[in-house]
PDB file of C-alpha atoms in Angstrom:
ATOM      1  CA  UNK L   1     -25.252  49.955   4.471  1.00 75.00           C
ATOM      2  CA  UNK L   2     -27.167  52.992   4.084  1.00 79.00           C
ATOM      3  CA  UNK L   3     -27.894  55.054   0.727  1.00 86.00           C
ATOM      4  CA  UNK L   4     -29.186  57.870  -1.024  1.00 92.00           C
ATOM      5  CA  UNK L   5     -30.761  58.198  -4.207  1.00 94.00           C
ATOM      6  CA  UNK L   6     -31.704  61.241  -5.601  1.00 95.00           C
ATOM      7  CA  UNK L   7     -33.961  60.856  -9.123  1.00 92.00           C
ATOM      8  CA  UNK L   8     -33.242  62.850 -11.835  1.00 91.00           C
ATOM      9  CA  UNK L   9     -30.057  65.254 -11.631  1.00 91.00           C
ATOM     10  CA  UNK L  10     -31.727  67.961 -13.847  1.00 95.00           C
ATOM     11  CA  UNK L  11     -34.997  69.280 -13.088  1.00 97.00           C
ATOM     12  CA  UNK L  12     -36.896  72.198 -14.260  1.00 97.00           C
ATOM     13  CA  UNK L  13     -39.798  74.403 -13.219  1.00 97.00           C
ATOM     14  CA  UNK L  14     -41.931  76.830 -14.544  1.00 97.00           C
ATOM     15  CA  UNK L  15     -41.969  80.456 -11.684  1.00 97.00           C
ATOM     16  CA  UNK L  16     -45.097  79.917  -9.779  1.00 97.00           C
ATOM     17  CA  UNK L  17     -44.799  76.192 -10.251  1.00 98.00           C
ATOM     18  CA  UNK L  18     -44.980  73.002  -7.705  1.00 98.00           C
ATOM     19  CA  UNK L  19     -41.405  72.018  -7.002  1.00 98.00           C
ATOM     20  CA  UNK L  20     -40.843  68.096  -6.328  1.00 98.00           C
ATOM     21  CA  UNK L  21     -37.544  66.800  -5.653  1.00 98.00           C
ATOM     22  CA  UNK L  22     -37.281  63.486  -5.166  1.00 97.00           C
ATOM     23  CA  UNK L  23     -35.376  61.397  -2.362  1.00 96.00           C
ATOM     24  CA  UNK L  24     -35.119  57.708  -1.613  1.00 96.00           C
ATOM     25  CA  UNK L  25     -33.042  56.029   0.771  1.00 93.00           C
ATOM     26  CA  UNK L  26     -32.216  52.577   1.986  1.00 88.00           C
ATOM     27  CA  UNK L  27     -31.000  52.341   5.974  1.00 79.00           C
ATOM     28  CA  UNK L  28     -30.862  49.008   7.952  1.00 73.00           C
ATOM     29  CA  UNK L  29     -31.971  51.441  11.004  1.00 74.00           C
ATOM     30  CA  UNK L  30     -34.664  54.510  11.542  1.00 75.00           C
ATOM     31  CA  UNK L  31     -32.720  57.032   9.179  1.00 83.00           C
ATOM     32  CA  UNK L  32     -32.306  60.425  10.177  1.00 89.00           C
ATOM     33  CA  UNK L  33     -32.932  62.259   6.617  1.00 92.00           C
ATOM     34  CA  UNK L  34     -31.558  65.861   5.637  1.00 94.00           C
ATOM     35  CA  UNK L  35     -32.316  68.151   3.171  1.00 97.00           C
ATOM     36  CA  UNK L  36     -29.496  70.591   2.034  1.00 96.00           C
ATOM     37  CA  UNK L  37     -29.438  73.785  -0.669  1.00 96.00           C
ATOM     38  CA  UNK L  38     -26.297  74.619  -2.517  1.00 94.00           C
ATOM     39  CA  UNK L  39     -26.018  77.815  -4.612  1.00 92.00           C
ATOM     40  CA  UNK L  40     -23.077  78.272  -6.975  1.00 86.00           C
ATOM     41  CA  UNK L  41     -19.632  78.342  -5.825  1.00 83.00           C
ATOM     42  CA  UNK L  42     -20.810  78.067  -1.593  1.00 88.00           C
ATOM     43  CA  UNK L  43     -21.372  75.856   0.792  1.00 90.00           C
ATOM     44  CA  UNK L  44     -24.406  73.461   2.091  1.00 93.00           C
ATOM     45  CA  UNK L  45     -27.224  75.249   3.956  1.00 94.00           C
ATOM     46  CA  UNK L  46     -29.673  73.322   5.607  1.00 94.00           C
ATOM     47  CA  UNK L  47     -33.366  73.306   4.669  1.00 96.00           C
ATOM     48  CA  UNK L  48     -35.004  70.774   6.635  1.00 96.00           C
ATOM     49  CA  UNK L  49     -34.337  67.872   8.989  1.00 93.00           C
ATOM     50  CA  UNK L  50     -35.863  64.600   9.815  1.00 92.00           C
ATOM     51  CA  UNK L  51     -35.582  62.974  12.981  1.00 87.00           C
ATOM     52  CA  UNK L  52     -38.397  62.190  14.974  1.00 84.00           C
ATOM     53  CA  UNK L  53     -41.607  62.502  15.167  1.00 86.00           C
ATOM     54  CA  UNK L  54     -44.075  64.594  12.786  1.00 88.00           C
ATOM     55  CA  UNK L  55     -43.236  62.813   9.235  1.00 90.00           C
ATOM     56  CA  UNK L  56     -44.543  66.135   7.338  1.00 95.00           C
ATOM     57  CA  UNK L  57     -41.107  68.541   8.015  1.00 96.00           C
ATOM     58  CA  UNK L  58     -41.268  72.518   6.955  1.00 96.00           C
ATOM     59  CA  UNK L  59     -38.354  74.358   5.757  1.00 95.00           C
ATOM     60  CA  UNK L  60     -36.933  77.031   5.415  1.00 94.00           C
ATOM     61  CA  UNK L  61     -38.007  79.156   1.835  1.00 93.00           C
ATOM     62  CA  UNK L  62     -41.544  77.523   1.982  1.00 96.00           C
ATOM     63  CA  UNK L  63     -39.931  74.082   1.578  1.00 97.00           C
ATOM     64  CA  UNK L  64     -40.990  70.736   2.867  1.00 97.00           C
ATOM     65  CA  UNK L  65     -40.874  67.208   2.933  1.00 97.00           C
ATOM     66  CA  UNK L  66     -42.786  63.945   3.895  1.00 95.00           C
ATOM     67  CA  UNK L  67     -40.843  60.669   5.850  1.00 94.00           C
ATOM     68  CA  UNK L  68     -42.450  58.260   3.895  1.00 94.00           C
ATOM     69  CA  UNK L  69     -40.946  55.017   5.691  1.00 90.00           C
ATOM     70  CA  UNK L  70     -43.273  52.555   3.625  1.00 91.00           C
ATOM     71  CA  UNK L  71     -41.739  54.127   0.674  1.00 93.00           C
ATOM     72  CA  UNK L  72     -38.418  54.569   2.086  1.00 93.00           C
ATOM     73  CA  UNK L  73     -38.980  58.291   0.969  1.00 95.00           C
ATOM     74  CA  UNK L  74     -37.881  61.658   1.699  1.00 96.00           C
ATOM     75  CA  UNK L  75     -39.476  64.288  -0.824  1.00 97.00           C
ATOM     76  CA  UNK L  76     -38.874  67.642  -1.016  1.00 98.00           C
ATOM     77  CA  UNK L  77     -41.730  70.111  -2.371  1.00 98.00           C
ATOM     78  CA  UNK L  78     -42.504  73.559  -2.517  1.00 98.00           C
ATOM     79  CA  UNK L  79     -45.772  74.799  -3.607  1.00 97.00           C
ATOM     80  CA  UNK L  80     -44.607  77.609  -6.067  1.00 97.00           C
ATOM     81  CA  UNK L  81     -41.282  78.003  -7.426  1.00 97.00           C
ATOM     82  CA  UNK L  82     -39.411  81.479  -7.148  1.00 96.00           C
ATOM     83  CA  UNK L  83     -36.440  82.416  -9.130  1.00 96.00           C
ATOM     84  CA  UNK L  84     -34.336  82.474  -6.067  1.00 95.00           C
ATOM     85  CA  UNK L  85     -35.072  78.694  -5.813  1.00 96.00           C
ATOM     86  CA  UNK L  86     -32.429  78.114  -8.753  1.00 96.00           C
ATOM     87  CA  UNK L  87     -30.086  75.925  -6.605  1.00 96.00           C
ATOM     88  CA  UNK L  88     -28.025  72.139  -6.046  1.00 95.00           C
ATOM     89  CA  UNK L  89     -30.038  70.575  -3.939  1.00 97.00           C
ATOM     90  CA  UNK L  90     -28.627  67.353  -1.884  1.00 95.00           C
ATOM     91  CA  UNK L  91     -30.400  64.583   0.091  1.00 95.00           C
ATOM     92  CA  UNK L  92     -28.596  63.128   3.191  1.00 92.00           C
ATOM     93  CA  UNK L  93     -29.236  60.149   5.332  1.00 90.00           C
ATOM     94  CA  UNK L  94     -27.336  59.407   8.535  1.00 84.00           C
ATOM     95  CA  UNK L  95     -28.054  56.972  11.234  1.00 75.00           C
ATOM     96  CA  UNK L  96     -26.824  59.503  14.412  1.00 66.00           C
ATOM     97  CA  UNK L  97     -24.021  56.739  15.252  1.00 63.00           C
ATOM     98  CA  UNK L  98     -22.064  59.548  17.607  1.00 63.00           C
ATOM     99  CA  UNK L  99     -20.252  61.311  14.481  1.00 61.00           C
ATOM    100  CA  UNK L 100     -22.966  61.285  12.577  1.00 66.00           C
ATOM    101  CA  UNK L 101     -21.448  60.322   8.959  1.00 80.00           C
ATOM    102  CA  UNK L 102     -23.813  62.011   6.346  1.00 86.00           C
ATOM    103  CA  UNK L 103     -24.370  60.135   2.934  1.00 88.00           C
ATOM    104  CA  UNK L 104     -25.403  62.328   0.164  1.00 90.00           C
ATOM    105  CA  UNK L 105     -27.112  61.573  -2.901  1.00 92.00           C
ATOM    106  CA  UNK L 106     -25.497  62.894  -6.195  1.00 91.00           C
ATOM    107  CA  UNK L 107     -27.599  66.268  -5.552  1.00 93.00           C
ATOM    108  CA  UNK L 108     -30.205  68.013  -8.241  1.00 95.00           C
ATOM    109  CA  UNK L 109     -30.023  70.717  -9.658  1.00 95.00           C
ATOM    110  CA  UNK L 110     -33.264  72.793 -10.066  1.00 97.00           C
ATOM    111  CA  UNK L 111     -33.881  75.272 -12.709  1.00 97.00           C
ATOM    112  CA  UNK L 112     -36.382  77.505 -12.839  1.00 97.00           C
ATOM    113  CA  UNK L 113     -38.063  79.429 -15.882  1.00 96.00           C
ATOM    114  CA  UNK L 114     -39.326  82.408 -16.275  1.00 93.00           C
TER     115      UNK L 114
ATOM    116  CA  UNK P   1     -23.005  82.478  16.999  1.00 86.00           C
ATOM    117  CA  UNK P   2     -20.725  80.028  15.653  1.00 87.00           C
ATOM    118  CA  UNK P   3     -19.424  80.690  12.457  1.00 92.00           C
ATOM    119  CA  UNK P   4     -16.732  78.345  10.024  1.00 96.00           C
ATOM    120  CA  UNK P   5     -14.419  80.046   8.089  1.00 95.00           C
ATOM    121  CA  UNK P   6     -12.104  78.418   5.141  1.00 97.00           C
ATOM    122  CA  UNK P   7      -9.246  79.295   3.183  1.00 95.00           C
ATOM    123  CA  UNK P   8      -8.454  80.052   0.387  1.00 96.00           C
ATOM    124  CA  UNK P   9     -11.111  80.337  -1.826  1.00 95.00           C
ATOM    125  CA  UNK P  10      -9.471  79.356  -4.244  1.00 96.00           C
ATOM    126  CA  UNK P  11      -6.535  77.445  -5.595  1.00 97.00           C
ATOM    127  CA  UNK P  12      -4.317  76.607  -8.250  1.00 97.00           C
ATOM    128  CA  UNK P  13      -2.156  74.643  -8.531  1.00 97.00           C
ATOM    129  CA  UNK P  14      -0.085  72.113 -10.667  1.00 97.00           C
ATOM    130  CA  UNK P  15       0.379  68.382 -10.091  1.00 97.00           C
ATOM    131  CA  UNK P  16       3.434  66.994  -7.486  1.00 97.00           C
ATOM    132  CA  UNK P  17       2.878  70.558  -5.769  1.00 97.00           C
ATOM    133  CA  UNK P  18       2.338  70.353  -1.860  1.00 97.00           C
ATOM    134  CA  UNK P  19      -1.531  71.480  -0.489  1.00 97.00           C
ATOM    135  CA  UNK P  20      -2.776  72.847   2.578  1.00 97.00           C
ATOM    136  CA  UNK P  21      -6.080  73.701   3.030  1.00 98.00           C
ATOM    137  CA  UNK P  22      -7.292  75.007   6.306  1.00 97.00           C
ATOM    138  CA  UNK P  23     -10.593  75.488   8.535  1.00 98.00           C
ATOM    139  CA  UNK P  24     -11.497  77.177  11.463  1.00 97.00           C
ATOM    140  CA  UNK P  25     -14.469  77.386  13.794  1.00 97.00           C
ATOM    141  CA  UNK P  26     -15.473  79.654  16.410  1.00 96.00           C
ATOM    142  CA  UNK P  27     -17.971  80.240  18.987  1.00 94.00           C
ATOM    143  CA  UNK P  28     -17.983  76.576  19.952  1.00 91.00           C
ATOM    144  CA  UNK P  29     -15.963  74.163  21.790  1.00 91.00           C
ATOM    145  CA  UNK P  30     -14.955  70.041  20.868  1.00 91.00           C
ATOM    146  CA  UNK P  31     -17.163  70.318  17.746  1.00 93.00           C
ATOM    147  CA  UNK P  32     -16.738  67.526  15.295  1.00 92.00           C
ATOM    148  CA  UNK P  33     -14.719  67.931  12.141  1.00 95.00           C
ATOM    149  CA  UNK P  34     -15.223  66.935   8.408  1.00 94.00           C
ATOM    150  CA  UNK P  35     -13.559  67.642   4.972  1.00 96.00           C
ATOM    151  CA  UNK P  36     -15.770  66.745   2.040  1.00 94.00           C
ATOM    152  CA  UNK P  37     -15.083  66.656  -1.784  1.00 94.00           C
ATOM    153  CA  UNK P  38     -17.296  67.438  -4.233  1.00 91.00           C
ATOM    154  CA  UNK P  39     -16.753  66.465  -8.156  1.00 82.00           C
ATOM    155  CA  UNK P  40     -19.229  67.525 -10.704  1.00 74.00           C
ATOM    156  CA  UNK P  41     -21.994  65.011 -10.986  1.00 67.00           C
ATOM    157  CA  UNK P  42     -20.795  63.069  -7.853  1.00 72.00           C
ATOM    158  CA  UNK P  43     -22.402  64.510  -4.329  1.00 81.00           C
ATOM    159  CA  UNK P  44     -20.023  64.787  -1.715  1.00 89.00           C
ATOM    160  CA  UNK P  45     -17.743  62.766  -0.218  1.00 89.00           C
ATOM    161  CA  UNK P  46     -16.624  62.502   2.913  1.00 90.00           C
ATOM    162  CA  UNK P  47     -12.928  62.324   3.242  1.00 94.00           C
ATOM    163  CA  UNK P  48     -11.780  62.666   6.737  1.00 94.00           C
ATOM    164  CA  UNK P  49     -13.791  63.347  10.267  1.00 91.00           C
ATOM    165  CA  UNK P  50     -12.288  64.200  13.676  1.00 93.00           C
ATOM    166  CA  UNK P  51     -13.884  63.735  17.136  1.00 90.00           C
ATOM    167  CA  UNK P  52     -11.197  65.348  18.952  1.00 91.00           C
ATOM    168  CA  UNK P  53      -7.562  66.906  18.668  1.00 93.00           C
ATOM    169  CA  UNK P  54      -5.453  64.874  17.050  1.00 90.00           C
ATOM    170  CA  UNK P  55      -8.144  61.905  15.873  1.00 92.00           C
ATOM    171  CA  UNK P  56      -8.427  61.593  12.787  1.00 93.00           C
ATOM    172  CA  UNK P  57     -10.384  59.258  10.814  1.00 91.00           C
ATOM    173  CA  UNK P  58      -9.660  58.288   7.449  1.00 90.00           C
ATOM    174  CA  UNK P  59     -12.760  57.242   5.028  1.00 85.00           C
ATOM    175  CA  UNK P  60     -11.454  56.834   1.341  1.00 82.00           C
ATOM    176  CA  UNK P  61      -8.036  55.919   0.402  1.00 71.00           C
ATOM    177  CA  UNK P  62      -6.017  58.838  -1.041  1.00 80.00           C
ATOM    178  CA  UNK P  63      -2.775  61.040  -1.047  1.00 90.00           C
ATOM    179  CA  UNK P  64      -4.680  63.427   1.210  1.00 95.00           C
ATOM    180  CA  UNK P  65      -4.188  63.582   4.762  1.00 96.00           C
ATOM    181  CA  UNK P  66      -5.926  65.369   8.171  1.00 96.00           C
ATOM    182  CA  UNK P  67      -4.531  67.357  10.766  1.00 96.00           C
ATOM    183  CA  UNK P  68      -6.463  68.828  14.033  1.00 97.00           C
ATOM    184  CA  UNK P  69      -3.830  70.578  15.745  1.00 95.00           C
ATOM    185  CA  UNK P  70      -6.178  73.101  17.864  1.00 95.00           C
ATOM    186  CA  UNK P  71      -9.599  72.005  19.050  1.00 95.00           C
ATOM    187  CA  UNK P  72     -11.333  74.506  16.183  1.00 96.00           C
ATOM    188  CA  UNK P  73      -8.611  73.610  13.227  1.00 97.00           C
ATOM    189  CA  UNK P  74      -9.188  71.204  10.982  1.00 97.00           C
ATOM    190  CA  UNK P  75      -6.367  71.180   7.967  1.00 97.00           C
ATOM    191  CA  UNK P  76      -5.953  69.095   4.598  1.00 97.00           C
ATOM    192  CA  UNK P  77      -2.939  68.688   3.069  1.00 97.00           C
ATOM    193  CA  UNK P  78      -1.388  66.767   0.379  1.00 96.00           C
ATOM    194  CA  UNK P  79       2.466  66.265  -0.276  1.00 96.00           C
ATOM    195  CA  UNK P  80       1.770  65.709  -4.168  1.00 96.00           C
ATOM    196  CA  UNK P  81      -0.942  66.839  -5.908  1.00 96.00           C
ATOM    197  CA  UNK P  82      -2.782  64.855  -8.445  1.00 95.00           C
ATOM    198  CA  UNK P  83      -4.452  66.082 -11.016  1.00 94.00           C
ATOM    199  CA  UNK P  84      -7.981  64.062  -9.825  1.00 91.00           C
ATOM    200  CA  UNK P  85      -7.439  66.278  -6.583  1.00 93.00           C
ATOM    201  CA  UNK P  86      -9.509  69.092  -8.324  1.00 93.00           C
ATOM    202  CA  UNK P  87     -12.563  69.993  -6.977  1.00 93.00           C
ATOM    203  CA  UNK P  88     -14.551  71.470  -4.344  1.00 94.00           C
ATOM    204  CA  UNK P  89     -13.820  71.264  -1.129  1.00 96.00           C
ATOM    205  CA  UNK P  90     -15.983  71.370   2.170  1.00 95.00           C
ATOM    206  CA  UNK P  91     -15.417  71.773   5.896  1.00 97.00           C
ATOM    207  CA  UNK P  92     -18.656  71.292   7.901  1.00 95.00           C
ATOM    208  CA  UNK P  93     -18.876  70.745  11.784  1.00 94.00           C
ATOM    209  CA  UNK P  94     -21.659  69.551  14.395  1.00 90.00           C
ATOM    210  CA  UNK P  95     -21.799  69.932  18.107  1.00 86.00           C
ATOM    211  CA  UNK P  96     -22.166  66.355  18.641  1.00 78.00           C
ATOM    212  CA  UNK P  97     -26.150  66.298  19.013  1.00 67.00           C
ATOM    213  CA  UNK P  98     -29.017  67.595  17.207  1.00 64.00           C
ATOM    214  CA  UNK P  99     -27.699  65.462  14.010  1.00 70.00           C
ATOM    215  CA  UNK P 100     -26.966  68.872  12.077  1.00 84.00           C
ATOM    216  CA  UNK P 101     -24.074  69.878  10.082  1.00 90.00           C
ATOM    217  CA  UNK P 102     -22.432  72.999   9.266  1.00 92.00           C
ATOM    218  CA  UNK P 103     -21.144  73.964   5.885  1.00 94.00           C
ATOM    219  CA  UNK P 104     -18.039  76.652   5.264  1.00 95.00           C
ATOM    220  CA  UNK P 105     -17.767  78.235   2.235  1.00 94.00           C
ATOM    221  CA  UNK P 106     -15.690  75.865   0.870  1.00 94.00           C
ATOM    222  CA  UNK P 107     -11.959  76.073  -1.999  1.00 95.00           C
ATOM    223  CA  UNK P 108     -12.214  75.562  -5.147  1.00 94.00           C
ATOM    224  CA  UNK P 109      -8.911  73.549  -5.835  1.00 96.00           C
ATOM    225  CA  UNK P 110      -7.956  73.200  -9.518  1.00 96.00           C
ATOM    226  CA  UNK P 111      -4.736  71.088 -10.310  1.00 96.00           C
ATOM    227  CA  UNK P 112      -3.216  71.961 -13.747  1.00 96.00           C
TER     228      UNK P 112
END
């Protein structure tokens, strides 16, 4: 059975900071690994995908993240955090079986000071 | 462009009333369906999917149930609500490739 785990449901930034979000994820088959923004009170956007090829994904908002399958990882980093970066953010893992069923991780919600 | 729309925003409501929440999406055609729930703390869980009009899929036992009537409609419903209905609730879609899905707004359902 596949999983998500998402470490630490708080985290906080200094502006201008490096944001890292962390992702792991268990998956009996080559995942297919998501990572989603939620701002207060809307839906999911997507920020970056995960399917094949290049391991080192960009994002949207300066975001990216690194298929790490030796460490069954899925990181999500951004160089320098802006105030608009205040967010839910959710990992998903799905293994494309036609309907593609997403599992989400318990999401984490970023903070970021001024 | 394809666009999801859901209503309401939000809800109130007290417990043993009836719900129906609905979802529409347009500029596509056979897209697949799913309502998600989202409690504080918990992520998001899916609760029903659809392939096509009038299959539904059930993933977590519950007093809700899923409708497709229309290709683009996807509706939730409830005879009795309960007061651990509350929370937020998301429609997303896909177009059956490219592995990506598509959030609406989502309700905010709070059962008093």
């Amino acid at each position: 059975a596949q999983s998500v785990t998402q470490l630490g449901s708080h985290v906080s930034v200094s502006e201008g900071a490096l944001v890292l979000l962390r992702c792991n994820y268990s998956s009996s088959v080559p995942p297919y690994l998501f990572w989603y923004v939620q701002y207060p009170n809307q839906g999911l956007q997507l920020l970056l995908k995960y399917t094949t090829g290049a391991t080192l994904v960009k994002g949207i908002n300066g975001f990216e993240a690194e298929f790490k399958k030796s460490e069954t990882s899925f990181h999500l980093t951004k160089p320098s955090a802006h105030m608009s970066d205040a967010a839910e953010y959710f990992c998903a893992v799905t293994k494309g079986s036609g309907t593609y069923k997403y599992i989400f991780g318990t999401g984490t919600r970023l903070k970021v000071l001024a | 462009s394809q666009t999801i729309h859901q209503w309401p925003a939000t809800l109130v409501q007290p417990v043993g009333s009836p719900l129906s929440l609905e979802c529409t999406v347009e500029g596509t055609s056979n897209p697949n369906l799913y309502w998600y729930r989202q409690a504080a703390g918990r992520g998001l869980q899916l609760l029903f999917y659809s392939v096509g009009i009038g299959q539904i899929s059930s993933e977590v036992p519950q007093n809700l149930s899923a409708s497709r009537p229309q290709d683009r409609q996807f509706i939730l419903s409830s005879k009795k609500l309960l007061l651990s209905d509350s929370g937020f609730y998301l429609c997303a879609w896909d177009p059956g490739q490219d592995y990506e899905q598509y959030f609406g707004p989502g309700t905010r359902l709070t059962v008093t």
